[in-house]
Short mmCIF file of C-alpha atoms in Angstrom, two decimals:
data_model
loop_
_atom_site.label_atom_id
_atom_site.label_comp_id
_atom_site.label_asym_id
_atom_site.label_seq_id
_atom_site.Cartn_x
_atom_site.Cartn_y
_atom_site.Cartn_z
CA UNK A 10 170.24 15.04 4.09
CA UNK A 11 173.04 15.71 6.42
CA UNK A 12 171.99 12.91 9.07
CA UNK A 13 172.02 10.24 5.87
CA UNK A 14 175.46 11.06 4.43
CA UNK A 15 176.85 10.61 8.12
CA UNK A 16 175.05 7.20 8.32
CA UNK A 17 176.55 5.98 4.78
CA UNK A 18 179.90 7.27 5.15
CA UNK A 19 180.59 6.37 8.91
CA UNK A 20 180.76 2.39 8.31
CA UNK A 21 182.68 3.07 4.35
CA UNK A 22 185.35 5.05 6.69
CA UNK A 23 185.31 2.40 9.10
CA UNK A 24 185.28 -0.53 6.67
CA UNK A 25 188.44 1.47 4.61
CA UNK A 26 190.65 1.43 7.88
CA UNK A 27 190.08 -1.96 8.42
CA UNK A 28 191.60 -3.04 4.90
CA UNK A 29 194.25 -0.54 5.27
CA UNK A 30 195.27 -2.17 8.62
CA UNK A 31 194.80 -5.62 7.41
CA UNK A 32 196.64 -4.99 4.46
CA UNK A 33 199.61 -3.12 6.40
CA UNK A 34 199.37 -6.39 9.10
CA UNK A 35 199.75 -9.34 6.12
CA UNK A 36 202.66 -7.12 4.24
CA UNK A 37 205.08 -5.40 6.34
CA UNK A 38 208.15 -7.44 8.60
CA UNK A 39 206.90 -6.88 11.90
CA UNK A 40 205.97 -10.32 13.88
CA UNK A 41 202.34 -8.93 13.86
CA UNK A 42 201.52 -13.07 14.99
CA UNK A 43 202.86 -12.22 18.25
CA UNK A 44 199.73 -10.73 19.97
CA UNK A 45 199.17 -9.56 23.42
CA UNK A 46 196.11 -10.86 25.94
CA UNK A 47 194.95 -7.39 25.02
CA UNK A 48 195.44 -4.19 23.07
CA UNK A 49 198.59 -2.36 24.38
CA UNK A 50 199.49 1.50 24.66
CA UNK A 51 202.42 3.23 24.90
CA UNK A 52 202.86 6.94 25.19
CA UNK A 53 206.58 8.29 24.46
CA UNK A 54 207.47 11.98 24.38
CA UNK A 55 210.91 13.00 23.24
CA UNK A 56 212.46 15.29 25.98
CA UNK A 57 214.19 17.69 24.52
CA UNK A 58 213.79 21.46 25.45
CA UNK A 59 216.01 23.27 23.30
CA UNK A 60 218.02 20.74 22.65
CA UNK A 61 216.15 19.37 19.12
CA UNK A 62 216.04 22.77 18.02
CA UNK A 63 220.11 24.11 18.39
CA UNK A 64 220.63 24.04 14.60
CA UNK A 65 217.62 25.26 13.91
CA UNK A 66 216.73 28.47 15.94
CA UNK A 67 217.77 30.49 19.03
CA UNK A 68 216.75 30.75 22.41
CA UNK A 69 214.00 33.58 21.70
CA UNK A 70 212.82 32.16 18.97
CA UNK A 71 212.41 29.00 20.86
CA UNK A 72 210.49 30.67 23.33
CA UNK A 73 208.46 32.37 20.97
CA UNK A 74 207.00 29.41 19.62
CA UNK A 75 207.06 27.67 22.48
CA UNK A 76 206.40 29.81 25.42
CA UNK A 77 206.64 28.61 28.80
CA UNK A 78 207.72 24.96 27.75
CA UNK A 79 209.19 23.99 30.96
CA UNK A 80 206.17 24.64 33.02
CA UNK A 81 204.73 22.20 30.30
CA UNK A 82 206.91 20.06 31.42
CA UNK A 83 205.78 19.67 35.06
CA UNK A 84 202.73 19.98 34.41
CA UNK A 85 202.60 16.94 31.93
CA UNK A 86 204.15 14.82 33.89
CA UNK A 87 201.08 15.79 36.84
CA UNK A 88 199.09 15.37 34.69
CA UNK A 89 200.15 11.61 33.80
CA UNK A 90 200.67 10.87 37.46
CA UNK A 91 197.05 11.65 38.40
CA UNK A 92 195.60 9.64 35.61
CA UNK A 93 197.71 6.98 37.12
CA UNK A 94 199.67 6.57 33.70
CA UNK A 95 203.08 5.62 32.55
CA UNK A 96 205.19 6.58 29.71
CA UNK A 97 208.33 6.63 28.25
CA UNK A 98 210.45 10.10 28.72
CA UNK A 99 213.00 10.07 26.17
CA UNK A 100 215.71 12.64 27.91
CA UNK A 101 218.44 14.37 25.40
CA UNK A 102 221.52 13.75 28.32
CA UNK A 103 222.78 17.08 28.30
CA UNK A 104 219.66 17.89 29.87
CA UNK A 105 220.43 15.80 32.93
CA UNK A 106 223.67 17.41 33.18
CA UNK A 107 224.47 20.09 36.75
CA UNK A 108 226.37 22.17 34.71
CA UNK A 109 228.55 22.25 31.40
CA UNK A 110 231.27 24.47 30.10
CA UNK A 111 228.91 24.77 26.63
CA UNK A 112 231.34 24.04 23.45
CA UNK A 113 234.18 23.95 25.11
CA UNK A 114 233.04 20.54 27.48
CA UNK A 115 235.21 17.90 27.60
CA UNK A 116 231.89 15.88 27.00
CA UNK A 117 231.62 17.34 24.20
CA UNK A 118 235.02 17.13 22.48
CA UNK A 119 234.38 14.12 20.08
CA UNK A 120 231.25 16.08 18.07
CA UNK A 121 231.66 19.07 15.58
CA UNK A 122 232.50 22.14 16.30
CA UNK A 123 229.94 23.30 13.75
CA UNK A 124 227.02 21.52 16.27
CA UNK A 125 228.75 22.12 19.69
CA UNK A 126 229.79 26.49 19.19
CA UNK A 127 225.98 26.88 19.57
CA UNK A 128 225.98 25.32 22.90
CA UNK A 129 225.96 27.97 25.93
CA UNK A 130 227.64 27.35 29.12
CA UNK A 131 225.74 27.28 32.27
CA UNK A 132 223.51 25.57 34.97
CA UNK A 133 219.91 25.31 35.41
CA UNK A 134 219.48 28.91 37.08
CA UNK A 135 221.51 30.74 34.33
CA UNK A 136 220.53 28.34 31.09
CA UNK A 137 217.35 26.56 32.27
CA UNK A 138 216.21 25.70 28.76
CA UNK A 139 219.42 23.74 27.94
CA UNK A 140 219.69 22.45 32.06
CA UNK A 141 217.35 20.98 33.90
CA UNK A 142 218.61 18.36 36.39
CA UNK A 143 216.10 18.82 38.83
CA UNK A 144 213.97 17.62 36.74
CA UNK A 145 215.41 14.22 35.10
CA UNK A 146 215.09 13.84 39.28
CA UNK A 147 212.00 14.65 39.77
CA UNK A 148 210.93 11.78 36.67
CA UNK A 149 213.21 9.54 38.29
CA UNK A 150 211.35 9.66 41.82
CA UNK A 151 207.66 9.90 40.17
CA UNK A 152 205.11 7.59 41.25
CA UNK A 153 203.79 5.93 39.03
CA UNK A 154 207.08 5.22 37.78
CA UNK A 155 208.34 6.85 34.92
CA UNK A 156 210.53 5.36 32.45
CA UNK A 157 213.65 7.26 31.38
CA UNK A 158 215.06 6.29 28.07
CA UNK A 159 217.90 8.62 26.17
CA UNK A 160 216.57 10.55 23.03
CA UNK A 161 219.88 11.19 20.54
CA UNK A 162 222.53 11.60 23.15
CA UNK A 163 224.44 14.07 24.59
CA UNK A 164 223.55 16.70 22.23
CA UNK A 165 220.66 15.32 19.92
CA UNK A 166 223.06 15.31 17.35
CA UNK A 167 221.78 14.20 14.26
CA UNK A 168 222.89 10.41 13.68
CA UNK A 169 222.45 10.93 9.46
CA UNK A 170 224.04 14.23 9.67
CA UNK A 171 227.18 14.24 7.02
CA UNK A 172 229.23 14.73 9.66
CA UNK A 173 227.92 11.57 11.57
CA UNK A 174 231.27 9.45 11.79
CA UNK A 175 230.62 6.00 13.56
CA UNK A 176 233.13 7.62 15.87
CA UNK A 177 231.15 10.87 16.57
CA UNK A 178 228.15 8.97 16.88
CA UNK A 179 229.54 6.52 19.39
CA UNK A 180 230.69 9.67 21.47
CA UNK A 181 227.57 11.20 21.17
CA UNK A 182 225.98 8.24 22.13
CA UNK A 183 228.15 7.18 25.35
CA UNK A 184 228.21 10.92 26.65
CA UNK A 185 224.46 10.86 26.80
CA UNK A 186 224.57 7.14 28.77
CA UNK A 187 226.98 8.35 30.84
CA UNK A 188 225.00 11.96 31.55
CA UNK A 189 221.95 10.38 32.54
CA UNK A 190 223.77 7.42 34.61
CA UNK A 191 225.64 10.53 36.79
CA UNK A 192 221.67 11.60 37.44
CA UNK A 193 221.37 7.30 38.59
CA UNK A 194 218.98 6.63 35.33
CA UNK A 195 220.11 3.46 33.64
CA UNK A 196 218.97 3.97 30.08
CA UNK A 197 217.64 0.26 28.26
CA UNK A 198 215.56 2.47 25.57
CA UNK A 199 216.60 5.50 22.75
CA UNK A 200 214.83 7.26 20.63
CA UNK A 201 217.01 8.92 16.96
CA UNK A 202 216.62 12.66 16.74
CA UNK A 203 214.47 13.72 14.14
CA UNK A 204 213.78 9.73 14.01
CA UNK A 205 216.75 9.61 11.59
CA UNK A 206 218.18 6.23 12.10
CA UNK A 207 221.67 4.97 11.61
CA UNK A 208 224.53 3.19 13.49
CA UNK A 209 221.91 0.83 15.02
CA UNK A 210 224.65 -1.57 16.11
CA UNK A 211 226.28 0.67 18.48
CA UNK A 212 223.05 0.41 20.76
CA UNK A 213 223.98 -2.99 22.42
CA UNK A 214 227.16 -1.81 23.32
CA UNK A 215 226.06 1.27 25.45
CA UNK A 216 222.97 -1.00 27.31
CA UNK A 217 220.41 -0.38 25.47
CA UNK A 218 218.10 -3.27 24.42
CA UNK A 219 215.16 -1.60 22.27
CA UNK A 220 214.46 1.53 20.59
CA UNK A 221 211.59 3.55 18.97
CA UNK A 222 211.22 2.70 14.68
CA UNK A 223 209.82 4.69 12.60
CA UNK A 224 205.85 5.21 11.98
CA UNK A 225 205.20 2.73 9.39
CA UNK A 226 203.18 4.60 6.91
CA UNK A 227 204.02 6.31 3.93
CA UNK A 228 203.67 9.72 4.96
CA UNK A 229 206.63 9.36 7.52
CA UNK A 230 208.75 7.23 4.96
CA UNK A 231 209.07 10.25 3.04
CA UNK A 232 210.46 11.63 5.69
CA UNK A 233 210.74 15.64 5.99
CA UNK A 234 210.00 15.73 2.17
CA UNK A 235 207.13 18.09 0.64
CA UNK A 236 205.37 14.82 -0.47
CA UNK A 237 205.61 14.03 2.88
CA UNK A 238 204.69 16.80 4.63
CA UNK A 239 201.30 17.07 2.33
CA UNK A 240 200.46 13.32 3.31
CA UNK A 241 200.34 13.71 6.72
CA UNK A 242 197.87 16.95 6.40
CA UNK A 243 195.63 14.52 4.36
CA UNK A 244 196.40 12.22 6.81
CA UNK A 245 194.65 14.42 9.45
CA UNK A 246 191.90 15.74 7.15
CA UNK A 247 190.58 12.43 6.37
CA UNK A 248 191.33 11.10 10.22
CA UNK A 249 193.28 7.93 9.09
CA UNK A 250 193.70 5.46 11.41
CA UNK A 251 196.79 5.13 12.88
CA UNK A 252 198.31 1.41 12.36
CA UNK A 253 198.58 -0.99 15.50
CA UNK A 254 202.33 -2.08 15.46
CA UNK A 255 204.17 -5.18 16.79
CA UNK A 256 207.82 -5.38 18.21
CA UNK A 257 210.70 -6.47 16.09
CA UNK A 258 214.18 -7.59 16.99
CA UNK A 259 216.22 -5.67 13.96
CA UNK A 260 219.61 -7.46 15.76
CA UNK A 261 220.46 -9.67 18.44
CA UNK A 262 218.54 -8.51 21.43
CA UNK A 263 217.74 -4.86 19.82
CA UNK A 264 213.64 -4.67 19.65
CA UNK A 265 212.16 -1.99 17.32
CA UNK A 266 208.77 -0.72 18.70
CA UNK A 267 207.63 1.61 15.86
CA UNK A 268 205.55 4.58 16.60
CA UNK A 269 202.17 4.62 15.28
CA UNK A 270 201.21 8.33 15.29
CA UNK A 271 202.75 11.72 16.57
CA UNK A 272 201.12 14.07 17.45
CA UNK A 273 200.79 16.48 14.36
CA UNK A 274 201.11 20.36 15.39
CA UNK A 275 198.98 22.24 17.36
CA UNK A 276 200.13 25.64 15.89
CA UNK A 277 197.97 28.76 14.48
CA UNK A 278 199.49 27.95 11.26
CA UNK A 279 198.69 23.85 11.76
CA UNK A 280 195.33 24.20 13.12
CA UNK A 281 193.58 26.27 10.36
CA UNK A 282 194.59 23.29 7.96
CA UNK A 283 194.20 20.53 10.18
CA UNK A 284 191.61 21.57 13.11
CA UNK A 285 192.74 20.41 16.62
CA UNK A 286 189.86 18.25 17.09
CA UNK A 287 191.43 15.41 14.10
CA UNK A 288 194.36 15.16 17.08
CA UNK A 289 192.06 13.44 19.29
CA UNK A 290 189.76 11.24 16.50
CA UNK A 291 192.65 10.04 15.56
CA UNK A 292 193.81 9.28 19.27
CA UNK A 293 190.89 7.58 19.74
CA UNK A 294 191.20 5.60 16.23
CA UNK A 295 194.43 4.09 17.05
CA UNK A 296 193.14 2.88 20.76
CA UNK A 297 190.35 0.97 18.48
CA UNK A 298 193.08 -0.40 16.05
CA UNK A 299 195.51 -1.80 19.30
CA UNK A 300 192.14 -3.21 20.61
CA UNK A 301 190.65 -4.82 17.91
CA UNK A 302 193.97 -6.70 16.35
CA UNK A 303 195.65 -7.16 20.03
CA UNK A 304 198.66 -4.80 19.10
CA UNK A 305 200.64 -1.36 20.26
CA UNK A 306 199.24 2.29 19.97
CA UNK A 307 202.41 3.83 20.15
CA UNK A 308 201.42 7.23 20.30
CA UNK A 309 204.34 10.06 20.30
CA UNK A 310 204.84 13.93 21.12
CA UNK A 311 207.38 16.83 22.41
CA UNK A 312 205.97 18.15 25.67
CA UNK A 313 207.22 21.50 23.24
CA UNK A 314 204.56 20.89 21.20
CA UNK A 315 201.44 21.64 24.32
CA UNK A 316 202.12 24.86 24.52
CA UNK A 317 201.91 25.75 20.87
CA UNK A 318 198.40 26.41 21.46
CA UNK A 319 196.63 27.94 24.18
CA UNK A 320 193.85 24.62 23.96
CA UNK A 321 197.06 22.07 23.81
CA UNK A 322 196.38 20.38 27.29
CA UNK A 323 192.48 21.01 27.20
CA UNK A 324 193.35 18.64 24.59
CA UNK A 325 195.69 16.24 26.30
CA UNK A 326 193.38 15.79 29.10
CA UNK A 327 190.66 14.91 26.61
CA UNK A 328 193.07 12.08 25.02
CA UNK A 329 193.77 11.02 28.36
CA UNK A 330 190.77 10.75 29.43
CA UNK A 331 189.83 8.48 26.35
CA UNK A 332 192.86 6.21 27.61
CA UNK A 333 191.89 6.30 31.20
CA UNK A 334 188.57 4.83 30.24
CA UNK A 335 189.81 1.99 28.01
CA UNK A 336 192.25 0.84 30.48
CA UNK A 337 189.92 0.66 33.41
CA UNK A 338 187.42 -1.27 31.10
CA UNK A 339 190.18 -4.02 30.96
CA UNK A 340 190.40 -3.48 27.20
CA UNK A 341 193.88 -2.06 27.04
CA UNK A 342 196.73 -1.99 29.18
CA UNK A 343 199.32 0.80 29.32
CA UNK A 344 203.23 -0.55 28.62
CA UNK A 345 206.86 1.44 28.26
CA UNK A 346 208.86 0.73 25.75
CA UNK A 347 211.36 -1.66 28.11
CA UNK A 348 208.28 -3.47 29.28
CA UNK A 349 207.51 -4.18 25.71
CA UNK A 350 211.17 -5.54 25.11
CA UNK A 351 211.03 -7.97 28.36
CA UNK A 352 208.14 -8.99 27.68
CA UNK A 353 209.44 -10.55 24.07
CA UNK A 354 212.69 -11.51 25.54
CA UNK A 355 210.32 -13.62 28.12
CA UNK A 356 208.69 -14.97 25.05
CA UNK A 357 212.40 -16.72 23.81
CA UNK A 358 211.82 -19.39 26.81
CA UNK A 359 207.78 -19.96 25.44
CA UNK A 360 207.87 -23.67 23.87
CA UNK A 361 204.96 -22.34 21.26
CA UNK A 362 205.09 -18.98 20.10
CA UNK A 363 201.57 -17.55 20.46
CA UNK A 364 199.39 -16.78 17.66
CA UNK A 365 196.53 -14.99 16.61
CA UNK A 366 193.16 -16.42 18.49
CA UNK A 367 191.03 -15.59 15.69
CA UNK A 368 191.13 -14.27 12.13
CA UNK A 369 192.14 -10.86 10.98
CA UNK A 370 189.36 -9.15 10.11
CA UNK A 371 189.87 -7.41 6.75
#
């Protein structure tokens, strides 16, 4: 019968994400020994608008796909603010820019001209989806507070791009400091566009002190890769837990805090592969992963990405809600990604490093 498969299968499902977990915990780098009092979450959404998408489509194709994305924006963040949550905004600069002369920017000078013609000109009234000062401000100001980290740079220039000179990449990256200091945001954390790494070294140098790694599961290592791309659908099919990560210091006072899951898309196309209800199982998977071994849910999306389908923030609120309820139970408690890095540079001055309380359960 129905009811019995659902009995047998539940606890086999159950059973099969602990060993992955365990398994992931005893064999990968990460200092997975350094626990927390409790499980941890951190929610960080790469702000990007248009920006992520320049070399990939135009302006009405943008909005085509992603119609009415910077109402999405406010309302997201009103939508953390009432649930009394924080996260990490990862802002492309340009977008904190007043106003920019497009491809022909000063700010701009050190990049391509093959990335930069595609650029337009403007302010927020006459190129809102490439502008939007008002509302880096309006994060800046929010209560709870908001943190602000940079996502790319100036441009969300692609750091593994063959074009991506340590030189260019330095420019990139001090443009986009610089953009979002003008708006009085002090960047500690990045995110890479496209979560293509490189040039980690430079990071230090521009005041940054930690950064967002890469999910560490096989279906992101292969990156965007067919493989890849069909891993992550069975990913969502078969609701796989999301691993519970652990910071890592990759160089001298540079912390990696890998994501566990992003959000997979919420598209027509998406959903009648992967229905939008796996989205928040496997929300509510990872929150029982961070709990149970004393780790991060890093959990990651665009703010694009709601408004690919008309149920996107029925389904945010439901996720939220989820968190909500954890955190006022006292099992979890809700980090940014620069709280994550004190917190383990407070942890140098600890005469015993602090270990697990109990055994992994595998």
């Amino acid at each position: 019968m129905p009811g019995n498969r659902h009995t047998e299968t539940v606890p086999a499902r159950q059973s099969l994400a602990s060993l992955r977990v365990g398994f992931w915990m005893l064999t990968d780098p990460y200092n997975f020994h350094t626990t927390f009092e409790r499980g941890a979450v951190i929610l960080s959404l790469d702000t990007e608008q248009i920006w992520g998408y320049v070399d990939l489509m135009n302006e009405a194709q943008f909005e085509d796909r992603y119609p009415e994305t910077l109402r999405a924006h406010e309302k997201l963040l009103t939508c953390l603010l009432a649930a009394g949550v924080r996260a990490t905004w990862f802002v492309v600069g340009g977008i904190a820019l007043r106003a920019s002369a497009g491809a022909k920017d000063c700010r701009m000078e050190g990049l391509p001209t093959s990335w930069t013609v595609r650029i337009p000109g403007g302010d927020e009234t006459t190129a809102p989806l490439w502008y939007r000062r008002s509302f880096v401000e309006r994060l800046r100001e929010a209560h709870p507070q908001q943190e602000i980290g940079l996502h790319g740079g100036l441009t969300h220039f692609i750091w593994t791009d063959r074009q991506a000179t340590r030189k260019v990449v330095n420019s990139e990256l001090a443009e986009g400091v610089r953009a979002l200091k003008d708006a009085n945001v002090m960047p500690r954390s990045f995110s890479f566009g496209r979560d293509q790494e490189a040039f980690h070294e430079l990071l230090p140098a521009h005041g940054i002190h930690c950064f967002r790694g890469r999910t560490p599961v096989l279906s992101y290592r292969l990156g965007r890769t067919l493989p890849g791309a069909a891993l992550r659908v069975l990913d969502e099919l078969r609701r796989v837990t999301p691993p519970p990560v652990w910071p890592y210091e990759s160089l001298p006072g540079l912390w990696n805090i890998p994501s566990s899951l992003f959000l997979y898309p919420i598209g027509r196309t998406r959903t009648r592969v992967a229905p939008l209800r796996t989205r928040v199982e496997r929300f509510r998977l990872g929150l029982e992963a961070a709990i149970r071994y004393r780790g991060i849910f890093h959990f990651c999306l665009h703010p694009d990405n709601l408004t690919e389908s008309p149920d996107g923030f029925a389904m945010f609120e439901e996720i939220l809600d989820q968190l909500v309820r954890v955190r006022n139970r006292g099992d979890v408690e809700i980090l940014t990604i620069a709280e994550v890095a004190e917190r383990m540079e407070r942890r140098r001055t600890e005469p015993v490093q602090r270990v697990l309380s109990e055994p992994v359960a595998l």
